[in-house]
PDB file of C-alpha atoms in Angstrom:
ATOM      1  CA  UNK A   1     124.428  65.804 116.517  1.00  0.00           C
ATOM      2  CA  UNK A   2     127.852  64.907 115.251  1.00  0.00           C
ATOM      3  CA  UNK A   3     128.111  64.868 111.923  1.00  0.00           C
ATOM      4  CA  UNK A   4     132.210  64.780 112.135  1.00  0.00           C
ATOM      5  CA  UNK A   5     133.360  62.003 108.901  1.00  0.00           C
ATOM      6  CA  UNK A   6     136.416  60.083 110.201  1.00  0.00           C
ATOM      7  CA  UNK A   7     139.019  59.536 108.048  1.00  0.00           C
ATOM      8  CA  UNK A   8     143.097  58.737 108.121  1.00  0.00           C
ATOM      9  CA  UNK A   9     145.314  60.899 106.330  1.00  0.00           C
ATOM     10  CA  UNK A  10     148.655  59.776 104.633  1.00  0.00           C
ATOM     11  CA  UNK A  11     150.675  62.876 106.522  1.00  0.00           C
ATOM     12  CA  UNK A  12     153.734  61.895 104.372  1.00  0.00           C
ATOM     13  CA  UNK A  13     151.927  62.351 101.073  1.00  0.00           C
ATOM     14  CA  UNK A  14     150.652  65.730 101.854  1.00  0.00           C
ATOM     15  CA  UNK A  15     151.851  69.145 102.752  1.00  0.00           C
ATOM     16  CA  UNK A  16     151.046  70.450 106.220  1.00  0.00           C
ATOM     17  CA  UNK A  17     151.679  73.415 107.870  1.00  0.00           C
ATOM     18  CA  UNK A  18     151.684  73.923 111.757  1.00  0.00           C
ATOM     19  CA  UNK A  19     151.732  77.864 112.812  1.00  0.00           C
ATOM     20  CA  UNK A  20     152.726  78.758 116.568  1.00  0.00           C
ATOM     21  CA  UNK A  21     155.804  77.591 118.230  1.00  0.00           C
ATOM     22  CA  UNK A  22     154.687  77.438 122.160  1.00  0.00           C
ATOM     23  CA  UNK A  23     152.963  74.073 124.138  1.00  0.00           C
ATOM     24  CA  UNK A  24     149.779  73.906 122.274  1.00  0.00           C
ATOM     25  CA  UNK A  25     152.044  73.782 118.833  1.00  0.00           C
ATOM     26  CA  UNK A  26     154.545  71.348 120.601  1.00  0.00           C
ATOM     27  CA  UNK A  27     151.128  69.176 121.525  1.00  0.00           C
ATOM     28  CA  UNK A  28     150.095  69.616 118.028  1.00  0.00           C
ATOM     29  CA  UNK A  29     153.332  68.737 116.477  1.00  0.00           C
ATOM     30  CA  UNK A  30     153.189  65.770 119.030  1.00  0.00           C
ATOM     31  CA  UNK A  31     149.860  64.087 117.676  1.00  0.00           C
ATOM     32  CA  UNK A  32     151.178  64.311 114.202  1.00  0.00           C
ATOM     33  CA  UNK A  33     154.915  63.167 114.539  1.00  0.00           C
ATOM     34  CA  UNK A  34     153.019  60.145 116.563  1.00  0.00           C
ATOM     35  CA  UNK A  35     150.952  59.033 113.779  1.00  0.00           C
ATOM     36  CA  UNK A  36     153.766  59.604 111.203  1.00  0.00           C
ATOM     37  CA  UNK A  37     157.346  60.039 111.795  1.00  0.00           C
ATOM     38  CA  UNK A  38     157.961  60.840 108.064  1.00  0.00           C
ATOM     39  CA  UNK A  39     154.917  63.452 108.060  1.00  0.00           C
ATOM     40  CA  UNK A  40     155.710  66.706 105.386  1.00  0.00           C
ATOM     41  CA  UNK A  41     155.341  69.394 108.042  1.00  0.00           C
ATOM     42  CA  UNK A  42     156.472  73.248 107.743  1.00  0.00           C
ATOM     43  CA  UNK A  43     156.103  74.991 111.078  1.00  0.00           C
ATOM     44  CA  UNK A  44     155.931  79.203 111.047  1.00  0.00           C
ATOM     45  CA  UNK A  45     156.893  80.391 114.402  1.00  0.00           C
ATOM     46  CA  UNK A  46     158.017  84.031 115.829  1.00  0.00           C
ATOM     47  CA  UNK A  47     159.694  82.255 118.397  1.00  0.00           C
ATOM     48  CA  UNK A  48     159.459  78.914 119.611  1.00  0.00           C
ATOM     49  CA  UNK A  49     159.887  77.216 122.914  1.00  0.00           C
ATOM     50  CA  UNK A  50     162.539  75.292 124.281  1.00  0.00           C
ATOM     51  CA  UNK A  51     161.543  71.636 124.711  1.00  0.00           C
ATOM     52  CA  UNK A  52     160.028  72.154 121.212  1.00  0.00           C
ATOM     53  CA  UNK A  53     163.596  73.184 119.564  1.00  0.00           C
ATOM     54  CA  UNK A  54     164.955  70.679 121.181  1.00  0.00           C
ATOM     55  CA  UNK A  55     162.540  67.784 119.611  1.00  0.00           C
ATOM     56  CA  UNK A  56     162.678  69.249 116.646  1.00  0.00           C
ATOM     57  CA  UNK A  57     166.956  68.671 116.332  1.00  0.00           C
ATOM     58  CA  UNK A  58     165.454  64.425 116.136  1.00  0.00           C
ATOM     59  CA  UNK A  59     163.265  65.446 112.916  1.00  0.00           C
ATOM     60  CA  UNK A  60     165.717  67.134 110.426  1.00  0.00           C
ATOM     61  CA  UNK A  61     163.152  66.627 107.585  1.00  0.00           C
ATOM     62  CA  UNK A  62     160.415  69.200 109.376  1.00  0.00           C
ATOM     63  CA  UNK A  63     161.048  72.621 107.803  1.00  0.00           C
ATOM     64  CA  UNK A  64     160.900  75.185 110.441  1.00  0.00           C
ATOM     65  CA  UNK A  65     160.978  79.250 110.237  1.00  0.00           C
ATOM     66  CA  UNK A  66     161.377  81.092 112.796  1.00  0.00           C
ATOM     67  CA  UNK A  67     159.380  84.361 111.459  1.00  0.00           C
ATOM     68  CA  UNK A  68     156.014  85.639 111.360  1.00  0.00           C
ATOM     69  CA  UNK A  69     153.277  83.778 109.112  1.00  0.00           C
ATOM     70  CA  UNK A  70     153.160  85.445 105.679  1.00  0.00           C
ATOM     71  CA  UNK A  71     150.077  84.155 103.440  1.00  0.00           C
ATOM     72  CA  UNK A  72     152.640  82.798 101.198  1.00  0.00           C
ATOM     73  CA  UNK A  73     153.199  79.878 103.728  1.00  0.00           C
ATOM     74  CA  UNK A  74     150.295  78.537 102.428  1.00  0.00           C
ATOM     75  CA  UNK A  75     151.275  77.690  98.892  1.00  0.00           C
ATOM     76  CA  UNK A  76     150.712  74.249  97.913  1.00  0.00           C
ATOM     77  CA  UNK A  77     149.333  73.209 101.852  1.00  0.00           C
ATOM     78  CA  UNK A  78     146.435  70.608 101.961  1.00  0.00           C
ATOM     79  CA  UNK A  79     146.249  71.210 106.156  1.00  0.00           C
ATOM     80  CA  UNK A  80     147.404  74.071 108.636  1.00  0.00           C
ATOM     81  CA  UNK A  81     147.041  73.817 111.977  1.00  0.00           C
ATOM     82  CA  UNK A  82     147.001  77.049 113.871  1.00  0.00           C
ATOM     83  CA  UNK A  83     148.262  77.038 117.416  1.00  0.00           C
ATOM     84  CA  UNK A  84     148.623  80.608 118.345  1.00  0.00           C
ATOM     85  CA  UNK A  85     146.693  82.686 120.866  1.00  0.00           C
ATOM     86  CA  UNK A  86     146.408  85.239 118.573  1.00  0.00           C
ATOM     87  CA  UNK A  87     142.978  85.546 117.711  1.00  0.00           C
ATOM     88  CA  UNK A  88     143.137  87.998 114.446  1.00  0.00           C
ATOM     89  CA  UNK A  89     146.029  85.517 112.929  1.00  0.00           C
ATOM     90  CA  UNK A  90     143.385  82.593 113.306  1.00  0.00           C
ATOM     91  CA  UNK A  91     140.935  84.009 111.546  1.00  0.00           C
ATOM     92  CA  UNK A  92     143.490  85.655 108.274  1.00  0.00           C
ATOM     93  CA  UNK A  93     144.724  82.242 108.379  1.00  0.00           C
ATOM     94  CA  UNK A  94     140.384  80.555 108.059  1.00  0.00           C
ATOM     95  CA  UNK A  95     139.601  83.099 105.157  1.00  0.00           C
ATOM     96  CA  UNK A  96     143.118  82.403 103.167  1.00  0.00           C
ATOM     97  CA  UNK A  97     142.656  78.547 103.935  1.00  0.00           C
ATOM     98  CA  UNK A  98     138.784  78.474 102.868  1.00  0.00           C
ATOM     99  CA  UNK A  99     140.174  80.536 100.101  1.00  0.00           C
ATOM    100  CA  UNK A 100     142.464  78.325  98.717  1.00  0.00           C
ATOM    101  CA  UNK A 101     140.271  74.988  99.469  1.00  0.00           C
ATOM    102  CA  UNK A 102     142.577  74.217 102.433  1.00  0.00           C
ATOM    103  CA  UNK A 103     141.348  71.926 105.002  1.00  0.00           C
ATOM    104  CA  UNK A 104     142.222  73.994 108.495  1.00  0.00           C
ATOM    105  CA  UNK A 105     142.246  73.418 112.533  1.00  0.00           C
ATOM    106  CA  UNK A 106     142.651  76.005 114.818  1.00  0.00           C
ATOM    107  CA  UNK A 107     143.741  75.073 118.647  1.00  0.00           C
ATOM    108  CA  UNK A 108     140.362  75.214 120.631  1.00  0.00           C
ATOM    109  CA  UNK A 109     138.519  77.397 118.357  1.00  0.00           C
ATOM    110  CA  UNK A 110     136.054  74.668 116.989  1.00  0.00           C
ATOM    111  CA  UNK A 111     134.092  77.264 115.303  1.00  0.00           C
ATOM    112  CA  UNK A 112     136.876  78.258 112.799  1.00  0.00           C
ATOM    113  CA  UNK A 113     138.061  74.201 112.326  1.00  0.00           C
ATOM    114  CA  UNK A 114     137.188  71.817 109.089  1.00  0.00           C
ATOM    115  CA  UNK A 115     138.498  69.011 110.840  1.00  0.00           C
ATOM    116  CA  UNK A 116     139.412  68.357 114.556  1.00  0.00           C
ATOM    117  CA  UNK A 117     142.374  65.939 116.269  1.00  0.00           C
ATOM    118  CA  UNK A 118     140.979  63.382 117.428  1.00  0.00           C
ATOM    119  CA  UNK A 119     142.529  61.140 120.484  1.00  0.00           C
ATOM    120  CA  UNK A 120     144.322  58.397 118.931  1.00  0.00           C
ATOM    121  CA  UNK A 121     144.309  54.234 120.456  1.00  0.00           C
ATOM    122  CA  UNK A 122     147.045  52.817 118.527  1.00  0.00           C
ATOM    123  CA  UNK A 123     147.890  48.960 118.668  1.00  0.00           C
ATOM    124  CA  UNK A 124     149.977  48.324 116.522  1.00  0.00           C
ATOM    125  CA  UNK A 125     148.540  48.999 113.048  1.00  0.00           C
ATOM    126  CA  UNK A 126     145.176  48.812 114.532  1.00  0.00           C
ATOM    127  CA  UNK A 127     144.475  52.564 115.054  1.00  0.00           C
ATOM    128  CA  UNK A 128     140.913  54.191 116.613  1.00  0.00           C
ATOM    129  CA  UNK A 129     140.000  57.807 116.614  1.00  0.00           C
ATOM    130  CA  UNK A 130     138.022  59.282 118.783  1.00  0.00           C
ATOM    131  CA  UNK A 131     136.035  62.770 118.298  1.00  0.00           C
ATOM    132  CA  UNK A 132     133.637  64.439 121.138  1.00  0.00           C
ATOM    133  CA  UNK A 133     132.941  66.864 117.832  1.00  0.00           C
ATOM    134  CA  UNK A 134     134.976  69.215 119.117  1.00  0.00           C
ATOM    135  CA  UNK A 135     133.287  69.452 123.202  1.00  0.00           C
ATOM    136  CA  UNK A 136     135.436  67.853 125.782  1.00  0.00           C
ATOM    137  CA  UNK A 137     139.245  66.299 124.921  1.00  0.00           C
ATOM    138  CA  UNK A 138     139.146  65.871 128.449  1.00  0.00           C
ATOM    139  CA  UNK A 139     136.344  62.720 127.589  1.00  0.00           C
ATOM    140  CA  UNK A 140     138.538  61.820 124.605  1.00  0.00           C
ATOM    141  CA  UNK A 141     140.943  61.693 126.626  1.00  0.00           C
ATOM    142  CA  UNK A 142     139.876  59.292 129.241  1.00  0.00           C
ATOM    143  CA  UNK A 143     138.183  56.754 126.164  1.00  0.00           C
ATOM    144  CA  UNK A 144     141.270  56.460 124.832  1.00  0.00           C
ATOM    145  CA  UNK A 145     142.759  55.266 128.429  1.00  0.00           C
ATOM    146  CA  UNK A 146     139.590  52.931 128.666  1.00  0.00           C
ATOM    147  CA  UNK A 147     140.548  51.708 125.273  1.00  0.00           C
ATOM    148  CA  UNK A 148     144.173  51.149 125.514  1.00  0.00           C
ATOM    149  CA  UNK A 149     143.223  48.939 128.612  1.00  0.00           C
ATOM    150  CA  UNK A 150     140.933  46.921 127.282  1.00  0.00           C
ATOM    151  CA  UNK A 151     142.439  45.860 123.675  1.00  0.00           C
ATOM    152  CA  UNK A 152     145.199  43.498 124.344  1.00  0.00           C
ATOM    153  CA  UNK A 153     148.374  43.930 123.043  1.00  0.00           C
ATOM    154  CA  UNK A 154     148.243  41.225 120.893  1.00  0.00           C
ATOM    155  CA  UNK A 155     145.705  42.421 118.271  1.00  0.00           C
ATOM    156  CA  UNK A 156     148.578  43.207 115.969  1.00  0.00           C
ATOM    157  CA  UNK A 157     149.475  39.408 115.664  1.00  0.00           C
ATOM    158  CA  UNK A 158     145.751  38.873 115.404  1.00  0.00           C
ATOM    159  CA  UNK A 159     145.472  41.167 111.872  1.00  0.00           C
ATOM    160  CA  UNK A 160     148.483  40.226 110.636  1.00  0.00           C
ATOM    161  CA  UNK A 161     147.064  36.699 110.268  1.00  0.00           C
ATOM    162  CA  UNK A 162     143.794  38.022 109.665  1.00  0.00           C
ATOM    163  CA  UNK A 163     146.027  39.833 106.480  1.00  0.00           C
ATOM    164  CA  UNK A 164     147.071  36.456 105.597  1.00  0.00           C
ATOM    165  CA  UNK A 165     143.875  34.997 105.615  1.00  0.00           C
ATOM    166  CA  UNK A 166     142.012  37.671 102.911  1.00  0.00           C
ATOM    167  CA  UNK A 167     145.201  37.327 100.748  1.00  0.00           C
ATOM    168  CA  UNK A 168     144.186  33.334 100.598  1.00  0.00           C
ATOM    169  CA  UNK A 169     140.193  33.836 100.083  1.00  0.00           C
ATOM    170  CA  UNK A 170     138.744  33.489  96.555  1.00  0.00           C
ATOM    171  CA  UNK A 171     135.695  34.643  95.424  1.00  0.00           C
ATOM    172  CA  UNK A 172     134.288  38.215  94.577  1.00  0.00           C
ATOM    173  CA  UNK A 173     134.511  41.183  97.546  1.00  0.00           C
ATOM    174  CA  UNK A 174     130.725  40.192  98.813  1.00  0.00           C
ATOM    175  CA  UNK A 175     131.961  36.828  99.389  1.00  0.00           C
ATOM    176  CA  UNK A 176     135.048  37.771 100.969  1.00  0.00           C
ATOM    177  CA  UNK A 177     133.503  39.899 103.379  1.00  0.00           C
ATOM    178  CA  UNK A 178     130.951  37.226 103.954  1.00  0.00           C
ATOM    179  CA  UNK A 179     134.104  34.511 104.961  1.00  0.00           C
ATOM    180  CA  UNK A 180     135.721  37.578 107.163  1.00  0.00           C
ATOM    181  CA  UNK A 181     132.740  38.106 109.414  1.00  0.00           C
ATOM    182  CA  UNK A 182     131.652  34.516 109.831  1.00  0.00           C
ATOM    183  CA  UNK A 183     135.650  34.157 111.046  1.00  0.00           C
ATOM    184  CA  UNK A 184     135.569  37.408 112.916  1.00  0.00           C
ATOM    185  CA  UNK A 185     132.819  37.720 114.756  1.00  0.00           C
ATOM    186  CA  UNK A 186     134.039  36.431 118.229  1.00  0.00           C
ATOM    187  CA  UNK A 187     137.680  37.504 117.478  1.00  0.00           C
ATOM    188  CA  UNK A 188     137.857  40.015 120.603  1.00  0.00           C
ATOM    189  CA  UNK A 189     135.322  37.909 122.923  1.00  0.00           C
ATOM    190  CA  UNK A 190     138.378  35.192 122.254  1.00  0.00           C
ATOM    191  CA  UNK A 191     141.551  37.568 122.794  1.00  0.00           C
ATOM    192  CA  UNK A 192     140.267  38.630 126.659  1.00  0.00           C
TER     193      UNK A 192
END
């Protein structure tokens, strides 16, 4: 049974570190700079690999040493993300996160993770994430190409008036919601 709680995190307004510097970190580094450009990422890398370095030069505000992990890296961290192959550093890195009350994600270890990366549909600032709780990105995967085909591009348009609309509604929050899903109801059956 998933029991997974979805919820969005404002990646600019916390500190995350990412540790590994090869093509699962760069994927990793990926679905976060994707979501938010202005994330507050450290990364702790021996070495790192090339295409990586290289997309790192268009983020000058990501903090990046190259150096082994030292448990001071966590200080003041709300998320790390480990994407190493090394086994022995995932699991130091679970007891000093769990520790310190640190939310943490290893790379295909669900068994050591507090919180998994999801697939992401994003249309404009309509964003969906989708979790298989941790069994099959490959199914994530393909949702979120079933998804991206079927909303239509102009959904954005569609909440910014629907925006507009809530600022103009009086009454108290039950009453509000009531107005919003009497006007909502057949929004999508209408933007097809």
């Amino acid at each position: 049974m998933n029991q997974l709680f979805p919820i969005f995190v404002k990646l600019d307004q916390i500190q995350t570190l990412l540790v590994g510097g090869g093509k699962v970190a760069l994927e990793k580094f990926q679905a976060l700079i994707t979501n938010d450009e202005s994330l507050n990422l450290t990364i702790v890398a021996r070495e790192i690999i090339p295409e990586f370095e290289t997309l790192l030069k268009e983020y000058p505000h990501i903090r990046l040493h190259l150096r082994p992990f030292e448990p001071t890296d966590i200080a003041h961290k709300r998320l790390v993300i480990a994407a190493t192959n090394n086994m022995e550093l995932n699991e130091q890195l679970r007891k000093l996160t769990e520790q310190h009350n640190i939310l943490f994600n290893a790379a295909d270890k669900p068994a050591l993770c507090d919180f998994y990366l999801g697939s992401i549909v994003k249309k404009g600032d309509l964003k969906i994430a989708i979790s298989t709780n941790g069994k099959s990105p490959t199914i994530a995967k393909r949702v979120k190409e079933l998804l991206n085909d079927l909303l239509p591009e102009e959904i954005d348009e569609t909440l910014s008036l629907m925006s507009a609309y809530r600022d103009q509604l009086k009454g108290d929050f039950e009453s509000k919601v009531k107005q919003l899903n009497e006007h909502t109801k057949n929004i999508l059956r209408h933007e097809r």
